[in-house]
């Protein structure tokens, strides 16, 4: 995956977790911890994408979480409206 694909996957994964009924409040902290444990392990890094642990990925996860929580609070349907792999 390239970074654009990683960011789209991160964005959509937060929506999928929320739609499945999972609490997404701690998604960014969970991934920050996972990314922090990957140092030197190229196999885990490949499995999680090329841009593993980049600040942009953590920002994307946080923004997606905030977007999902705002929709839940407003009683809106959990439909992703943001990131696409071809966008920056």
Short mmCIF file of N, CA and C in Angstrom, two decimals:
data_model
loop_
_atom_site.label_atom_id
_atom_site.label_comp_id
_atom_site.label_asym_id
_atom_site.label_seq_id
_atom_site.Cartn_x
_atom_site.Cartn_y
_atom_site.Cartn_z
N UNK A 1 0.83 -1.19 0.00
CA UNK A 1 0.00 0.00 0.00
C UNK A 1 0.86 1.25 0.00
N UNK A 2 0.37 2.27 -0.65
CA UNK A 2 0.98 3.57 -0.53
C UNK A 2 0.29 4.33 0.59
N UNK A 3 0.80 5.50 0.91
CA UNK A 3 0.23 6.25 2.03
C UNK A 3 -1.22 6.62 1.80
N UNK A 4 -1.61 6.97 0.57
CA UNK A 4 -3.01 7.33 0.32
C UNK A 4 -3.94 6.15 0.62
N UNK A 5 -3.52 4.95 0.24
CA UNK A 5 -4.34 3.78 0.54
C UNK A 5 -4.39 3.50 2.04
N UNK A 6 -3.26 3.68 2.71
CA UNK A 6 -3.24 3.49 4.17
C UNK A 6 -4.22 4.44 4.85
N UNK A 7 -4.22 5.69 4.42
CA UNK A 7 -5.09 6.68 5.05
C UNK A 7 -6.56 6.37 4.79
N UNK A 8 -6.88 5.94 3.57
CA UNK A 8 -8.28 5.57 3.28
C UNK A 8 -8.68 4.35 4.11
N UNK A 9 -7.81 3.36 4.21
CA UNK A 9 -8.11 2.18 5.02
C UNK A 9 -8.33 2.55 6.48
N UNK A 10 -7.48 3.43 7.00
CA UNK A 10 -7.65 3.87 8.39
C UNK A 10 -9.00 4.55 8.59
N UNK A 11 -9.33 5.45 7.68
CA UNK A 11 -10.59 6.19 7.76
C UNK A 11 -11.78 5.23 7.75
N UNK A 12 -11.79 4.33 6.78
CA UNK A 12 -12.91 3.40 6.65
C UNK A 12 -12.96 2.41 7.81
N UNK A 13 -11.81 2.02 8.33
CA UNK A 13 -11.80 1.05 9.43
C UNK A 13 -12.49 1.60 10.67
N UNK A 14 -12.33 2.89 10.94
CA UNK A 14 -12.99 3.50 12.10
C UNK A 14 -14.51 3.42 11.90
N UNK A 15 -14.97 3.71 10.70
CA UNK A 15 -16.40 3.61 10.41
C UNK A 15 -16.90 2.18 10.56
N UNK A 16 -16.15 1.22 10.05
CA UNK A 16 -16.57 -0.17 10.14
C UNK A 16 -16.64 -0.65 11.59
N UNK A 17 -15.67 -0.26 12.38
CA UNK A 17 -15.70 -0.62 13.80
C UNK A 17 -16.93 -0.05 14.48
N UNK A 18 -17.21 1.23 14.22
CA UNK A 18 -18.36 1.88 14.85
C UNK A 18 -19.67 1.25 14.37
N UNK A 19 -19.76 0.96 13.08
CA UNK A 19 -20.98 0.35 12.54
C UNK A 19 -21.20 -1.05 13.11
N UNK A 20 -20.11 -1.72 13.48
CA UNK A 20 -20.22 -3.06 14.09
C UNK A 20 -20.56 -2.98 15.57
N UNK A 21 -20.61 -1.76 16.10
CA UNK A 21 -20.98 -1.59 17.50
C UNK A 21 -19.82 -1.42 18.46
N UNK A 22 -18.61 -1.36 17.92
CA UNK A 22 -17.44 -1.18 18.78
C UNK A 22 -17.29 0.28 19.21
N UNK A 23 -16.73 0.49 20.38
CA UNK A 23 -16.42 1.83 20.88
C UNK A 23 -15.13 2.28 20.20
N UNK A 24 -15.17 3.39 19.49
CA UNK A 24 -14.00 3.85 18.74
C UNK A 24 -13.24 4.96 19.45
N UNK A 25 -13.63 5.27 20.66
CA UNK A 25 -13.01 6.37 21.40
C UNK A 25 -11.49 6.25 21.48
N UNK A 26 -10.98 5.05 21.70
CA UNK A 26 -9.55 4.85 21.93
C UNK A 26 -8.79 4.32 20.71
N UNK A 27 -9.39 4.38 19.53
CA UNK A 27 -8.73 3.89 18.32
C UNK A 27 -7.37 4.56 18.09
N UNK A 28 -7.27 5.90 18.15
CA UNK A 28 -5.95 6.51 17.91
C UNK A 28 -4.89 6.06 18.91
N UNK A 29 -5.25 5.98 20.18
CA UNK A 29 -4.29 5.55 21.20
C UNK A 29 -3.86 4.11 20.98
N UNK A 30 -4.80 3.24 20.61
CA UNK A 30 -4.47 1.85 20.34
C UNK A 30 -3.44 1.77 19.21
N UNK A 31 -3.69 2.47 18.09
CA UNK A 31 -2.77 2.39 16.96
C UNK A 31 -1.45 3.08 17.24
N UNK A 32 -1.46 4.13 18.02
CA UNK A 32 -0.20 4.77 18.40
C UNK A 32 0.68 3.78 19.15
N UNK A 33 0.06 2.99 20.02
CA UNK A 33 0.80 1.96 20.75
C UNK A 33 1.30 0.87 19.81
N UNK A 34 0.44 0.41 18.90
CA UNK A 34 0.86 -0.62 17.94
C UNK A 34 2.02 -0.11 17.10
N UNK A 35 1.89 1.09 16.56
CA UNK A 35 2.95 1.65 15.74
C UNK A 35 4.25 1.77 16.53
N UNK A 36 4.15 2.11 17.81
CA UNK A 36 5.33 2.25 18.65
C UNK A 36 6.03 0.93 18.92
N UNK A 37 5.30 -0.18 18.80
CA UNK A 37 5.87 -1.50 19.05
C UNK A 37 6.51 -2.12 17.80
N UNK A 38 6.38 -1.45 16.66
CA UNK A 38 6.82 -2.03 15.40
C UNK A 38 8.28 -1.76 15.07
N UNK A 39 8.95 -0.97 15.81
CA UNK A 39 10.32 -0.59 15.49
C UNK A 39 11.17 -1.81 15.17
N UNK A 40 11.73 -1.82 13.97
CA UNK A 40 12.63 -2.88 13.57
C UNK A 40 11.96 -4.15 13.09
N UNK A 41 10.63 -4.22 13.14
CA UNK A 41 9.96 -5.44 12.67
C UNK A 41 9.34 -5.16 11.31
N UNK A 42 10.08 -5.46 10.26
CA UNK A 42 9.61 -5.13 8.92
C UNK A 42 8.38 -5.94 8.51
N UNK A 43 8.18 -7.13 9.09
CA UNK A 43 7.02 -7.94 8.72
C UNK A 43 5.73 -7.33 9.26
N UNK A 44 5.76 -6.88 10.50
CA UNK A 44 4.59 -6.19 11.04
C UNK A 44 4.37 -4.89 10.27
N UNK A 45 5.45 -4.19 9.99
CA UNK A 45 5.33 -2.94 9.24
C UNK A 45 4.68 -3.13 7.89
N UNK A 46 5.06 -4.17 7.16
CA UNK A 46 4.46 -4.45 5.85
C UNK A 46 2.98 -4.78 6.02
N UNK A 47 2.64 -5.53 7.04
CA UNK A 47 1.24 -5.91 7.25
C UNK A 47 0.37 -4.70 7.55
N UNK A 48 0.95 -3.69 8.19
CA UNK A 48 0.17 -2.51 8.57
C UNK A 48 0.28 -1.38 7.56
N UNK A 49 1.02 -1.55 6.50
CA UNK A 49 1.11 -0.53 5.46
C UNK A 49 2.46 0.14 5.42
N UNK A 50 2.72 0.77 4.30
CA UNK A 50 4.02 1.39 4.08
C UNK A 50 4.27 2.60 4.97
N UNK A 51 3.24 3.35 5.29
CA UNK A 51 3.43 4.59 6.04
C UNK A 51 3.17 4.38 7.53
N UNK A 52 3.54 3.21 7.99
CA UNK A 52 3.31 2.81 9.36
C UNK A 52 3.64 3.89 10.39
N UNK A 53 2.68 4.20 11.20
CA UNK A 53 2.93 5.09 12.32
C UNK A 53 3.25 6.53 11.96
N UNK A 54 2.99 6.94 10.74
CA UNK A 54 3.30 8.32 10.39
C UNK A 54 2.36 9.26 11.14
N UNK A 55 2.79 10.47 11.39
CA UNK A 55 1.89 11.44 12.05
C UNK A 55 0.59 11.62 11.29
N UNK A 56 0.65 11.53 9.95
CA UNK A 56 -0.56 11.68 9.15
C UNK A 56 -1.56 10.57 9.43
N UNK A 57 -1.07 9.37 9.65
CA UNK A 57 -1.99 8.26 9.95
C UNK A 57 -2.66 8.46 11.31
N UNK A 58 -1.91 8.90 12.29
CA UNK A 58 -2.52 9.13 13.60
C UNK A 58 -3.50 10.29 13.54
N UNK A 59 -3.18 11.32 12.75
CA UNK A 59 -4.12 12.43 12.56
C UNK A 59 -5.39 11.95 11.87
N UNK A 60 -5.23 11.11 10.87
CA UNK A 60 -6.39 10.57 10.14
C UNK A 60 -7.27 9.74 11.05
N UNK A 61 -6.67 8.89 11.85
CA UNK A 61 -7.44 8.07 12.79
C UNK A 61 -8.19 8.94 13.79
N UNK A 62 -7.55 9.98 14.28
CA UNK A 62 -8.19 10.89 15.23
C UNK A 62 -9.33 11.64 14.57
N UNK A 63 -9.11 12.14 13.36
CA UNK A 63 -10.16 12.87 12.64
C UNK A 63 -11.34 11.96 12.33
N UNK A 64 -11.06 10.72 11.92
CA UNK A 64 -12.14 9.78 11.63
C UNK A 64 -12.92 9.45 12.89
N UNK A 65 -12.21 9.25 13.98
CA UNK A 65 -12.88 8.98 15.26
C UNK A 65 -13.78 10.14 15.65
N UNK A 66 -13.27 11.36 15.53
CA UNK A 66 -14.06 12.54 15.89
C UNK A 66 -15.28 12.68 14.99
N UNK A 67 -15.11 12.39 13.71
CA UNK A 67 -16.22 12.45 12.75
C UNK A 67 -17.30 11.43 13.12
N UNK A 68 -16.89 10.22 13.41
CA UNK A 68 -17.84 9.17 13.78
C UNK A 68 -18.56 9.53 15.08
N UNK A 69 -17.81 9.97 16.08
CA UNK A 69 -18.45 10.31 17.36
C UNK A 69 -19.43 11.48 17.22
N UNK A 70 -19.10 12.44 16.35
CA UNK A 70 -20.02 13.56 16.12
C UNK A 70 -21.31 13.08 15.46
N UNK A 71 -21.20 12.13 14.55
CA UNK A 71 -22.39 11.58 13.90
C UNK A 71 -23.23 10.78 14.90
N UNK A 72 -22.57 10.00 15.75
CA UNK A 72 -23.30 9.25 16.77
C UNK A 72 -24.05 10.22 17.68
N UNK A 73 -23.36 11.26 18.12
CA UNK A 73 -23.96 12.26 19.02
C UNK A 73 -25.16 12.93 18.37
N UNK A 74 -25.08 13.18 17.06
CA UNK A 74 -26.16 13.86 16.34
C UNK A 74 -27.25 12.89 15.87
N UNK A 75 -27.04 11.59 16.11
CA UNK A 75 -28.01 10.60 15.68
C UNK A 75 -28.02 10.37 14.18
N UNK A 76 -26.92 10.67 13.52
CA UNK A 76 -26.81 10.50 12.07
C UNK A 76 -26.35 9.09 11.72
N UNK A 77 -26.68 8.69 10.50
CA UNK A 77 -26.25 7.39 10.00
C UNK A 77 -24.73 7.39 9.82
N UNK A 78 -24.09 6.29 10.13
CA UNK A 78 -22.63 6.18 10.03
C UNK A 78 -22.21 5.80 8.61
N UNK A 79 -22.20 6.80 7.76
CA UNK A 79 -21.76 6.64 6.38
C UNK A 79 -20.52 7.48 6.16
N UNK A 80 -19.43 6.87 5.69
CA UNK A 80 -18.21 7.64 5.44
C UNK A 80 -18.42 8.60 4.28
N UNK A 81 -17.91 9.81 4.44
CA UNK A 81 -18.07 10.83 3.42
C UNK A 81 -16.75 11.46 3.04
N UNK A 82 -15.67 11.02 3.66
CA UNK A 82 -14.39 11.69 3.51
C UNK A 82 -13.42 11.03 2.57
N UNK A 83 -12.28 10.67 3.09
CA UNK A 83 -11.08 10.29 2.36
C UNK A 83 -11.31 9.22 1.30
N UNK A 84 -10.67 9.46 0.16
CA UNK A 84 -10.56 8.46 -0.90
C UNK A 84 -9.07 8.33 -1.22
N UNK A 85 -8.64 7.16 -1.63
CA UNK A 85 -7.22 6.89 -1.82
C UNK A 85 -6.57 7.86 -2.81
N UNK A 86 -7.30 8.35 -3.78
CA UNK A 86 -6.73 9.25 -4.77
C UNK A 86 -6.62 10.69 -4.31
N UNK A 87 -7.15 11.00 -3.15
CA UNK A 87 -7.15 12.38 -2.64
C UNK A 87 -6.03 12.57 -1.64
N UNK A 88 -5.64 13.82 -1.44
CA UNK A 88 -4.56 14.10 -0.49
C UNK A 88 -5.00 14.58 0.81
#
